[in-house]
CSV table of C-alpha atoms and ligand atoms in Angstrom, one decimal:
chain,number,residue,atom,x,y,z
A,19,MET,CA,-33.0,94.4,37.0
A,20,ALA,CA,-37.3,94.3,37.8
A,21,GLU,CA,-39.4,93.5,34.9
A,22,ILE,CA,-41.1,96.4,33.1
A,23,SER,CA,-44.7,96.2,32.9
A,24,ALA,CA,-47.2,99.3,31.8
A,25,PRO,CA,-48.6,101.8,33.9
A,26,LYS,CA,-51.5,101.3,36.0
A,27,GLY,CA,-54.9,101.7,34.5
A,28,VAL,CA,-53.4,101.1,30.8
A,29,ARG,CA,-54.2,97.4,29.0
A,30,ASP,CA,-52.7,96.1,26.2
A,31,ILE,CA,-54.9,94.5,24.0
A,32,LEU,CA,-54.1,91.0,22.5
A,33,PRO,CA,-54.3,88.6,19.8
A,34,GLY,CA,-57.2,86.9,22.2
A,35,GLU,CA,-59.2,89.6,22.0
A,36,SER,CA,-58.5,92.9,19.0
A,37,TRP,CA,-60.3,89.7,16.7
A,38,LYS,CA,-63.6,91.2,19.3
A,39,TRP,CA,-62.6,94.3,18.4
A,40,ALA,CA,-61.7,94.5,15.2
A,41,HIS,CA,-65.4,92.7,14.6
A,42,VAL,CA,-66.5,96.0,16.9
A,43,PHE,CA,-65.1,98.0,14.6
A,44,ARG,CA,-66.0,96.8,11.8
A,45,VAL,CA,-70.2,97.6,12.7
A,46,MET,CA,-68.9,101.0,13.1
A,47,GLN,CA,-67.4,101.8,10.2
A,48,GLU,CA,-70.9,100.2,8.4
A,49,THR,CA,-73.6,101.8,10.8
A,50,ALA,CA,-71.3,105.1,10.5
A,51,ARG,CA,-71.8,104.8,7.3
A,52,HIS,CA,-76.0,103.3,6.5
A,53,PHE,CA,-76.4,106.8,8.4
A,54,GLY,CA,-73.9,109.5,6.6
A,55,TYR,CA,-70.7,110.0,8.7
A,56,SER,CA,-67.5,109.9,7.2
A,57,GLU,CA,-64.9,109.1,9.9
A,58,VAL,CA,-61.9,111.3,10.5
A,59,HIS,CA,-59.0,111.0,12.6
A,60,LEU,CA,-57.5,113.1,15.2
A,61,PRO,CA,-54.7,113.9,16.9
A,62,LEU,CA,-54.1,112.3,20.4
A,63,PHE,CA,-52.7,114.8,21.5
A,64,GLU,CA,-54.2,118.8,21.8
A,65,HIS,CA,-53.2,122.7,23.1
A,66,THR,CA,-54.1,122.5,26.8
A,67,GLU,CA,-56.4,125.6,26.6
A,68,LEU,CA,-59.0,123.7,24.2
A,69,PHE,CA,-59.2,121.0,26.4
A,70,SER,CA,-59.5,124.0,29.9
A,71,ARG,CA,-61.6,126.3,26.9
A,72,GLY,CA,-64.0,123.5,25.5
A,73,ILE,CA,-64.9,121.0,28.0
A,74,GLY,CA,-65.1,124.0,31.6
A,75,ASP,CA,-62.3,124.1,33.8
A,76,THR,CA,-64.9,123.9,37.2
A,77,THR,CA,-65.5,120.3,35.4
A,78,ASP,CA,-63.6,116.9,37.1
A,79,VAL,CA,-62.0,115.9,33.7
A,80,VAL,CA,-59.8,119.3,33.4
A,81,GLU,CA,-59.6,119.7,37.4
A,82,LYS,CA,-57.8,116.6,38.1
A,83,GLU,CA,-58.3,114.0,35.4
A,84,MET,CA,-55.5,115.2,32.6
A,85,TYR,CA,-52.3,114.1,31.6
A,86,THR,CA,-51.0,117.9,30.8
A,87,PHE,CA,-47.0,118.4,29.8
A,88,LEU,CA,-45.2,121.1,28.4
A,89,ASP,CA,-43.7,119.4,25.7
A,90,LYS,CA,-39.7,120.7,24.2
A,91,GLY,CA,-40.6,124.0,23.2
A,92,ASP,CA,-42.3,125.0,26.6
A,93,ARG,CA,-46.2,124.0,25.4
A,94,SER,CA,-48.8,122.9,27.1
A,95,ILE,CA,-49.9,119.9,26.3
A,96,THR,CA,-52.8,117.3,26.5
A,97,LEU,CA,-53.7,113.7,25.9
A,98,ARG,CA,-56.7,114.5,24.9
A,99,PRO,CA,-59.5,113.5,27.6
A,100,GLU,CA,-62.1,113.2,24.9
A,101,ALA,CA,-62.6,113.8,21.4
A,102,THR,CA,-66.3,116.5,21.2
A,103,ALA,CA,-63.3,119.8,21.7
A,104,SER,CA,-60.7,117.8,18.7
A,105,MET,CA,-64.1,117.7,15.9
A,106,VAL,CA,-64.5,121.2,16.5
A,107,ARG,CA,-61.4,122.2,16.5
A,108,ALA,CA,-61.4,120.7,13.9
A,109,TYR,CA,-64.4,121.5,11.9
A,110,LEU,CA,-63.9,126.1,13.2
A,111,GLU,CA,-59.9,125.8,11.7
A,112,HIS,CA,-61.1,123.7,8.3
A,113,ARG,CA,-63.2,126.4,7.6
A,114,MET,CA,-66.3,122.7,7.5
A,115,GLY,CA,-68.8,125.8,7.7
A,116,THR,CA,-69.2,126.4,4.5
A,117,LEU,CA,-69.7,123.1,3.6
A,118,PRO,CA,-72.7,122.0,3.3
A,119,GLN,CA,-74.3,121.3,6.8
A,120,PRO,CA,-74.3,119.3,9.0
A,121,VAL,CA,-71.2,117.8,8.9
A,122,LYS,CA,-70.6,114.3,10.1
A,123,MET,CA,-67.8,113.1,10.9
A,124,TRP,CA,-67.2,110.1,12.5
A,125,CYS,CA,-63.4,109.3,14.7
A,126,ALA,CA,-62.6,105.7,17.7
A,127,GLY,CA,-59.7,106.0,19.3
A,128,PRO,CA,-57.8,105.8,22.4
A,129,MET,CA,-58.4,108.8,25.0
A,130,PHE,CA,-57.0,109.3,28.9
A,131,ARG,CA,-57.9,110.9,31.4
A,132,TYR,CA,-56.1,110.0,34.7
A,133,GLU,CA,-59.1,108.0,37.3
A,134,ARG,CA,-59.0,105.8,39.7
A,135,PRO,CA,-58.5,103.1,37.7
A,136,GLN,CA,-61.4,100.5,38.4
A,137,LYS,CA,-63.3,97.5,37.3
A,138,GLY,CA,-65.2,99.0,33.3
A,139,ARG,CA,-61.9,102.4,34.0
A,140,TYR,CA,-59.0,102.3,32.4
A,141,ARG,CA,-57.0,106.0,32.3
A,142,GLN,CA,-56.6,105.0,28.5
A,143,PHE,CA,-59.6,103.4,27.0
A,144,TRP,CA,-61.1,104.0,23.0
A,145,GLN,CA,-63.9,105.5,22.3
A,146,VAL,CA,-66.2,105.5,19.3
A,147,ASP,CA,-67.4,109.6,18.5
A,148,PHE,CA,-70.3,110.9,16.4
A,149,GLU,CA,-70.9,114.3,15.8
A,150,SER,CA,-73.2,116.0,14.0
A,151,LEU,CA,-71.6,119.8,13.5
A,152,GLY,CA,-73.9,122.6,11.9
A,153,ALA,CA,-77.5,121.2,13.0
A,154,ALA,CA,-79.9,123.2,15.9
A,155,SER,CA,-82.4,121.1,14.7
A,156,PRO,CA,-84.1,118.5,16.9
A,157,TYR,CA,-83.7,116.1,14.4
A,158,ALA,CA,-80.2,115.7,14.5
A,159,ASP,CA,-80.6,114.6,18.7
A,160,VAL,CA,-83.2,111.8,17.3
A,161,GLU,CA,-79.9,110.5,15.0
A,162,ILE,CA,-77.4,110.8,17.4
A,163,ILE,CA,-79.8,108.4,19.9
A,164,ALA,CA,-80.7,106.7,16.6
A,165,ILE,CA,-77.2,105.6,15.6
A,166,SER,CA,-75.7,104.7,19.0
A,167,LEU,CA,-78.6,102.3,19.2
A,168,GLU,CA,-78.3,100.8,15.7
A,169,LEU,CA,-75.3,100.5,16.6
A,170,PHE,CA,-75.8,98.5,19.2
A,171,ARG,CA,-78.5,96.7,18.1
A,172,ARG,CA,-76.3,96.0,15.3
A,173,LEU,CA,-73.9,94.3,17.6
A,174,GLY,CA,-75.6,92.8,19.7
A,175,LEU,CA,-76.3,94.3,22.7
A,176,GLY,CA,-79.6,94.2,24.9
A,177,ARG,CA,-81.4,94.9,28.5
A,178,LEU,CA,-80.3,98.7,27.6
A,179,GLU,CA,-81.5,101.8,29.5
A,180,VAL,CA,-82.2,105.2,27.5
A,181,VAL,CA,-81.2,107.7,30.6
A,182,ILE,CA,-82.4,111.6,28.5
A,183,ASN,CA,-82.6,115.2,29.8
A,184,SER,CA,-82.3,118.9,28.9
A,185,VAL,CA,-79.4,120.4,30.3
A,186,GLY,CA,-81.4,124.4,28.8
A,187,CYS,CA,-79.5,126.6,27.4
A,188,PRO,CA,-77.6,130.2,28.9
A,189,GLU,CA,-80.5,131.5,28.6
A,190,CYS,CA,-82.9,129.6,30.8
A,191,ARG,CA,-79.9,127.9,32.9
A,192,PRO,CA,-79.1,130.7,35.6
A,193,GLU,CA,-81.9,130.6,36.3
A,194,TYR,CA,-82.1,126.9,36.6
A,195,ARG,CA,-78.8,127.2,38.9
A,196,LYS,CA,-80.5,130.7,40.9
A,197,ARG,CA,-83.1,128.3,42.3
A,198,LEU,CA,-80.5,125.1,42.9
A,199,THR,CA,-77.8,126.8,44.3
A,200,GLU,CA,-80.8,127.9,46.7
A,201,TYR,CA,-82.0,124.8,47.1
A,202,PHE,CA,-78.8,123.3,48.6
A,203,ALA,CA,-77.2,126.7,50.2
A,204,SER,CA,-80.2,125.6,52.5
A,205,ARG,CA,-79.4,121.9,53.1
A,206,ARG,CA,-76.1,123.0,53.1
A,207,ASP,CA,-74.9,120.3,55.9
A,208,GLN,CA,-75.8,117.5,54.1
A,209,LEU,CA,-73.9,117.7,51.9
A,210,CYS,CA,-70.4,116.5,51.2
A,211,GLU,CA,-67.3,118.1,50.6
A,212,THR,CA,-66.8,118.0,47.0
A,213,CYS,CA,-71.2,119.3,46.3
A,214,LEU,CA,-70.0,121.9,48.8
A,215,ALA,CA,-67.2,123.4,46.8
A,216,ARG,CA,-69.7,122.5,43.8
A,217,LEU,CA,-72.2,125.1,45.1
A,218,GLU,CA,-70.6,128.1,44.6
A,219,ARG,CA,-68.7,127.1,41.5
A,220,ASN,CA,-70.8,124.6,39.0
A,221,PRO,CA,-74.1,123.6,41.5
A,222,LEU,CA,-76.1,121.5,38.3
A,223,ARG,CA,-73.0,118.8,38.9
A,224,ILE,CA,-74.7,118.4,42.5
A,225,LEU,CA,-77.3,116.7,40.7
A,226,ASP,CA,-74.7,114.3,39.2
A,227,CYS,CA,-73.3,113.4,43.0
A,228,LYS,CA,-72.9,109.5,43.9
A,229,GLN,CA,-73.2,110.3,47.5
A,230,GLU,CA,-76.1,108.7,49.9
A,231,SER,CA,-76.3,111.7,51.7
A,232,CYS,CA,-76.1,113.6,48.2
A,233,ARG,CA,-78.7,111.6,46.9
A,234,ALA,CA,-81.2,112.3,49.2
A,235,VAL,CA,-81.2,115.9,49.1
A,236,THR,CA,-80.9,116.3,45.0
A,237,GLU,CA,-84.2,113.9,45.1
A,238,ALA,CA,-86.7,117.1,45.9
A,239,ALA,CA,-84.8,119.2,44.4
A,240,PRO,CA,-86.2,122.0,41.0
A,241,ASP,CA,-87.0,120.3,38.2
A,242,VAL,CA,-85.2,121.9,35.0
A,243,TYR,CA,-88.5,121.7,33.6
A,244,ASP,CA,-89.7,124.2,35.6
A,245,SER,CA,-86.8,126.3,34.5
A,246,LEU,CA,-86.6,125.6,30.8
A,247,CYS,CA,-87.4,128.3,28.2
A,248,GLY,CA,-89.7,128.4,25.4
A,249,GLU,CA,-87.7,127.3,22.6
A,250,CYS,CA,-85.5,124.7,25.1
A,251,ARG,CA,-88.9,122.9,26.1
A,252,ASP,CA,-89.8,122.4,22.0
A,253,HIS,CA,-86.8,121.1,21.9
A,254,PHE,CA,-87.0,118.8,24.0
A,255,ASP,CA,-90.5,117.8,22.9
A,256,THR,CA,-89.7,117.1,19.4
A,257,VAL,CA,-86.6,115.1,20.6
A,258,LYS,CA,-89.0,113.2,22.7
A,259,ASP,CA,-91.8,113.1,19.9
A,260,GLY,CA,-89.2,111.8,16.9
A,261,LEU,CA,-87.7,109.3,19.9
A,262,ASP,CA,-91.6,107.9,19.8
A,263,ALA,CA,-92.3,107.9,16.6
A,264,LEU,CA,-88.6,105.8,15.8
A,265,GLY,CA,-90.3,103.4,18.7
A,266,ALA,CA,-87.4,104.2,21.1
A,267,SER,CA,-88.2,103.8,24.3
A,268,TYR,CA,-85.4,106.8,27.3
A,269,ARG,CA,-86.5,107.5,31.1
A,270,LEU,CA,-85.8,111.1,31.9
A,271,ASP,CA,-83.8,112.6,34.1
A,272,LYS,CA,-84.3,115.0,35.4
A,273,ARG,CA,-80.5,114.4,37.7
A,274,LEU,CA,-79.3,114.0,34.3
A,275,VAL,CA,-76.5,116.2,33.5
A,276,ARG,CA,-73.1,114.6,33.1
A,277,GLY,CA,-70.0,115.8,34.0
A,278,LEU,CA,-68.5,118.4,30.3
A,279,ASP,CA,-69.7,122.1,30.9
A,280,TYR,CA,-70.6,122.7,27.6
A,281,TYR,CA,-73.8,120.7,27.0
A,282,THR,CA,-76.7,122.6,26.1
A,283,LYS,CA,-80.1,121.9,26.3
A,284,THR,CA,-80.3,117.4,25.3
A,285,ALA,CA,-78.1,116.0,27.0
A,286,TYR,CA,-78.7,111.3,27.1
A,287,GLU,CA,-77.4,108.3,28.2
A,288,ILE,CA,-77.1,104.4,27.6
A,289,LEU,CA,-76.7,102.2,30.7
A,290,SER,CA,-76.3,98.8,30.9
A,291,GLY,CA,-77.4,96.5,34.5
A,292,GLU,CA,-74.2,94.7,33.7
A,293,LEU,CA,-70.5,97.2,34.8
A,294,GLY,CA,-71.6,97.4,38.5
A,295,SER,CA,-71.3,101.2,39.1
A,296,GLN,CA,-69.2,102.4,35.8
A,297,ASN,CA,-72.6,101.2,33.9
A,298,ALA,CA,-72.8,103.7,31.3
A,299,VAL,CA,-71.6,102.6,27.5
A,300,CYS,CA,-72.4,105.9,26.0
A,301,GLY,CA,-73.1,109.4,26.8
A,302,GLY,CA,-74.1,112.4,24.9
A,303,GLY,CA,-76.1,115.5,23.8
A,304,ARG,CA,-75.5,118.9,21.5
A,305,TYR,CA,-73.2,121.7,22.6
A,306,ASP,CA,-74.8,124.1,20.5
A,307,ASN,CA,-71.4,127.2,22.5
A,308,LEU,CA,-68.8,125.5,22.6
A,309,ALA,CA,-67.0,126.0,18.7
A,310,GLU,CA,-67.1,129.8,21.0
A,311,ALA,CA,-65.8,128.8,23.9
A,312,ILE,CA,-63.1,126.8,22.1
A,313,GLY,CA,-62.6,130.7,19.7
A,314,GLY,CA,-64.9,130.3,17.0
A,315,HIS,CA,-68.2,131.7,15.1
A,316,HIS,CA,-71.6,129.6,16.0
A,317,VAL,CA,-71.2,125.8,15.2
A,318,PRO,CA,-74.9,124.6,17.0
A,319,GLY,CA,-74.0,120.7,17.3
A,320,VAL,CA,-75.1,117.3,18.9
A,321,GLY,CA,-72.8,114.0,19.1
A,322,PHE,CA,-71.9,110.6,21.6
A,323,ALA,CA,-68.4,109.1,22.7
A,324,ALA,CA,-69.1,105.6,22.9
A,325,GLY,CA,-66.7,102.9,25.6
A,326,VAL,CA,-65.6,100.4,24.2
A,327,ASP,CA,-64.3,98.3,26.4
A,328,ARG,CA,-67.2,98.8,28.5
A,329,ILE,CA,-69.1,97.9,24.7
A,330,LEU,CA,-67.0,94.9,24.6
A,331,MET,CA,-67.7,93.9,28.5
A,332,VAL,CA,-70.8,93.9,28.3
A,333,MET,CA,-70.6,92.6,24.4
A,334,GLU,CA,-68.9,89.5,26.0
A,335,GLN,CA,-71.4,89.0,30.0
A,336,GLN,CA,-74.0,88.7,26.7
A,337,GLU,CA,-72.2,86.1,25.0
A,338,CYS,CA,-73.2,88.5,21.7
A,339,SER,CA,-70.9,86.9,18.3
A,340,PHE,CA,-68.4,88.5,17.2
A,341,GLY,CA,-68.0,87.3,13.9
A,342,PRO,CA,-65.9,84.1,13.1
A,343,VAL,CA,-63.5,82.9,14.6
A,344,PRO,CA,-59.7,83.5,13.3
A,345,SER,CA,-59.1,80.4,12.2
A,346,VAL,CA,-56.6,78.3,9.6
A,347,ASP,CA,-57.9,76.7,6.7
A,348,VAL,CA,-54.5,75.5,5.4
A,349,PHE,CA,-50.9,74.1,7.5
A,350,ALA,CA,-48.5,73.2,5.0
A,351,VAL,CA,-46.2,70.2,5.4
A,352,ALA,CA,-42.5,69.7,3.7
A,353,LEU,CA,-42.0,65.8,3.7
A,354,ASP,CA,-38.0,66.5,2.9
A,355,ASP,CA,-36.2,69.9,3.4
A,356,ALA,CA,-35.8,70.0,-0.4
A,357,SER,CA,-40.1,70.9,-0.3
A,358,ARG,CA,-39.1,73.7,1.9
A,359,ARG,CA,-39.0,76.0,-1.2
A,360,ASN,CA,-42.4,74.5,-2.8
A,361,VAL,CA,-44.2,75.1,0.9
A,362,LEU,CA,-43.2,78.7,0.6
A,363,GLN,CA,-44.8,79.1,-3.2
A,364,LEU,CA,-47.9,77.6,-1.8
A,365,VAL,CA,-48.1,79.4,0.8
A,366,ASN,CA,-48.1,82.8,-0.4
A,367,MET,CA,-50.4,81.1,-3.6
A,368,LEU,CA,-53.1,80.4,-1.2
A,369,ARG,CA,-52.8,83.7,1.0
A,370,ARG,CA,-52.5,85.5,-2.8
A,371,ASN,CA,-56.2,83.6,-3.7
A,372,SER,CA,-57.4,84.5,0.7
A,373,ILE,CA,-57.2,81.0,1.9
A,374,VAL,CA,-56.0,81.6,5.3
A,375,ALA,CA,-52.4,79.8,5.0
A,376,GLU,CA,-49.3,79.4,7.4
A,377,MET,CA,-46.4,76.8,7.2
A,378,ASP,CA,-43.5,76.7,9.4
A,379,LEU,CA,-39.9,78.5,9.6
A,380,GLY,CA,-38.2,76.6,12.5
A,381,GLY,CA,-36.7,73.2,9.6
A,382,LYS,CA,-39.2,70.9,11.5
A,383,SER,CA,-39.0,67.8,11.2
A,384,MET,CA,-42.9,65.9,9.5
A,385,LYS,CA,-43.4,65.3,12.8
A,386,ALA,CA,-43.2,68.4,14.4
A,387,GLN,CA,-44.5,69.8,11.8
A,388,MET,CA,-48.0,67.6,11.8
A,389,LYS,CA,-48.5,68.5,15.0
A,390,ALA,CA,-47.9,72.4,14.7
A,391,ALA,CA,-50.8,71.7,11.7
A,392,SER,CA,-53.1,70.4,14.8
A,393,SER,CA,-52.1,73.3,17.6
A,394,ARG,CA,-52.9,75.2,15.5
A,395,GLY,CA,-56.1,74.1,14.6
A,396,ALA,CA,-56.5,74.5,10.4
A,397,ARG,CA,-59.1,72.9,8.4
A,398,PHE,CA,-56.2,71.0,6.8
A,399,ALA,CA,-52.8,69.5,6.2
A,400,CYS,CA,-50.7,70.2,3.0
A,401,ILE,CA,-48.2,68.0,2.4
A,402,LEU,CA,-45.7,68.5,-0.2
A,403,GLY,CA,-42.6,65.9,-0.3
A,404,GLU,CA,-40.6,64.3,-3.9
A,405,ASN,CA,-43.6,62.8,-4.8
A,406,GLU,CA,-46.2,65.6,-5.6
A,407,ARG,CA,-43.3,67.3,-6.4
A,408,ALA,CA,-42.8,65.1,-9.5
A,409,GLY,CA,-46.4,65.3,-9.9
A,410,GLY,CA,-47.5,68.3,-9.8
A,411,THR,CA,-49.4,67.5,-7.0
A,412,VAL,CA,-50.6,68.5,-3.4
A,413,THR,CA,-51.3,65.6,-0.4
A,414,VAL,CA,-54.5,67.4,1.4
A,415,LYS,CA,-55.7,65.7,5.0
A,416,ASP,CA,-58.2,66.7,6.5
A,417,LEU,CA,-57.4,67.2,10.0
A,418,ALA,CA,-60.9,66.8,11.8
A,419,THR,CA,-61.4,63.3,9.1
A,420,ALA,CA,-57.7,62.3,9.1
A,421,GLU,CA,-59.1,61.3,5.1
A,422,GLN,CA,-56.9,62.5,2.6
A,423,ARG,CA,-56.2,62.6,-1.7
A,424,GLU,CA,-54.2,64.4,-3.8
A,425,LEU,CA,-55.1,66.7,-5.7
A,426,PRO,CA,-53.6,68.7,-8.6
A,427,LEU,CA,-52.0,71.4,-7.9
A,428,SER,CA,-54.1,73.3,-11.0
A,429,SER,CA,-57.0,72.9,-9.2
A,430,LEU,CA,-56.6,72.8,-5.9
A,431,VAL,CA,-57.2,76.6,-4.5
A,432,ALA,CA,-61.0,75.6,-5.8
A,433,GLU,CA,-61.4,72.0,-4.2
A,434,LEU,CA,-60.2,74.4,-0.9
A,435,HIS,CA,-62.7,77.0,-1.7
A,436,ASN,CA,-65.0,74.4,-2.3
A,437,LYS,CA,-64.4,72.5,1.1
A,438,LEU,CA,-63.9,75.7,3.4
A,439,THR,CA,-67.5,76.8,1.8
A,440,SER,CA,-69.4,74.0,2.9
A,441,THR,CA,-67.6,73.5,6.1
A,442,ARG,CA,-68.0,77.2,7.3
A,443,GLU,CA,-72.4,77.6,6.0
A,444,GLY,CA,-71.8,73.8,8.0
B,526,LIG,P1,-67.8,111.0,28.8
B,526,LIG,O1,-67.1,111.7,28.1
B,526,LIG,O2,-67.2,110.9,30.2
B,526,LIG,O3,-69.2,111.3,28.8
B,526,LIG,O4,-67.5,109.3,28.6
B,526,LIG,C1,-68.8,108.9,26.8
B,526,LIG,C2,-67.6,107.0,27.2
B,526,LIG,O5,-67.1,107.1,27.4
B,526,LIG,C3,-68.8,106.4,29.2
B,526,LIG,O6,-70.6,106.2,28.3
B,526,LIG,C4,-68.4,104.8,28.8
B,526,LIG,O7,-68.1,104.3,28.9
B,526,LIG,C5,-66.8,105.5,28.5
B,526,LIG,N1,-66.4,105.8,29.2
B,526,LIG,C6,-66.1,107.0,29.9
B,526,LIG,N2,-64.2,106.8,30.8
B,526,LIG,C7,-63.6,106.7,30.5
B,526,LIG,C8,-62.9,105.8,31.0
B,526,LIG,N3,-62.4,105.6,32.2
B,526,LIG,N4,-62.8,103.7,30.9
B,526,LIG,C9,-63.2,103.2,29.9
B,526,LIG,N5,-64.8,104.4,29.1
B,526,LIG,C10,-65.2,105.4,29.5
């Protein structure tokens, strides 16, 4: 029978990589804490309606990319393609509007989109998602952008570009939409098939098209800034001023509309030249009408999602640090069969004292155990035989220098901690 491999577009994160992911999540957790965000765990699947109403029926995500199926109770279920709609659903469902506002939450986990897999684009990928709910102030937008920047700074990511835009609100967007439709309609012949379809349904998305001919047309498209209402304009000015105050540089891009319908006012992305065509490490913005779109009351909100797979790709390329490489401190070796029981106890005692300890589990000879100790990259071998058992001692061999000493069991932990700390610091 043919071997079964993982489906297209998904991947395994194996031990050689997973410790690097753990580092990234530790940094995220710390950063979230410093900005006052609480972690939540949300379901991986939701009622399909949450996304079709929340993200918007005319978006690529909803039209083409969702993993949707009927469950055994004939309900339409979708594997979440993003987390914002779920976060807002949870806020409404748990009546978080009664809590002090804004409610600041974050989560991390896999998202699912049926996309064409390529470098940096998968069908199951990880996002970290930060949302500030119940905050209409532009300072909440600034805080959101600031967290993403701080996160990347702590991870050591360099050469990033922040791109921002305002996409207006239900007050001023219809006017802008009208101007755009007129502009694009007069240049129909230069638009690609997809954009022709977008012309009626969602002309803003044409601004986002990557096709050469469409890009050339969008170059001179009406400027969103000329259509913003007073409130949107003031909001955007305060966001820009807040970023200036933080010394964060950014580029304005009137073509940044992002793929999801729910954005109002601020939209932003953080790009890395290291990623090729899938160059966004993070995207976000304000979505003041999302809660109402999914049947709730009015809840202004702003947030971002960053792609963890892509963050790791950039970190690898920029040779960022992932913290200490996992290593074995001690490999315990039994000189004879009678000592195996003692080795088991020794390893257990070392582990309880926060020393990374390993032993042979397969009844190997002493020589094979020593070989295993070095192939596991252990710093020390702790050897136990008849003499050591009788004297209550352990022979400690430094595998880097081959230096060997017999130590009383009672001082072993302290000695090892000393040596390990000086090695780590050295
Ligand atoms: P979005 O929800 O589309 O704004 O995506 C937010 C971030 O998630 C992007 O900036 C990417 O870093 C990441 N991302 C989105 N789609 C994928 C995908 N198919 N594979 C890997 N990362 C993705």
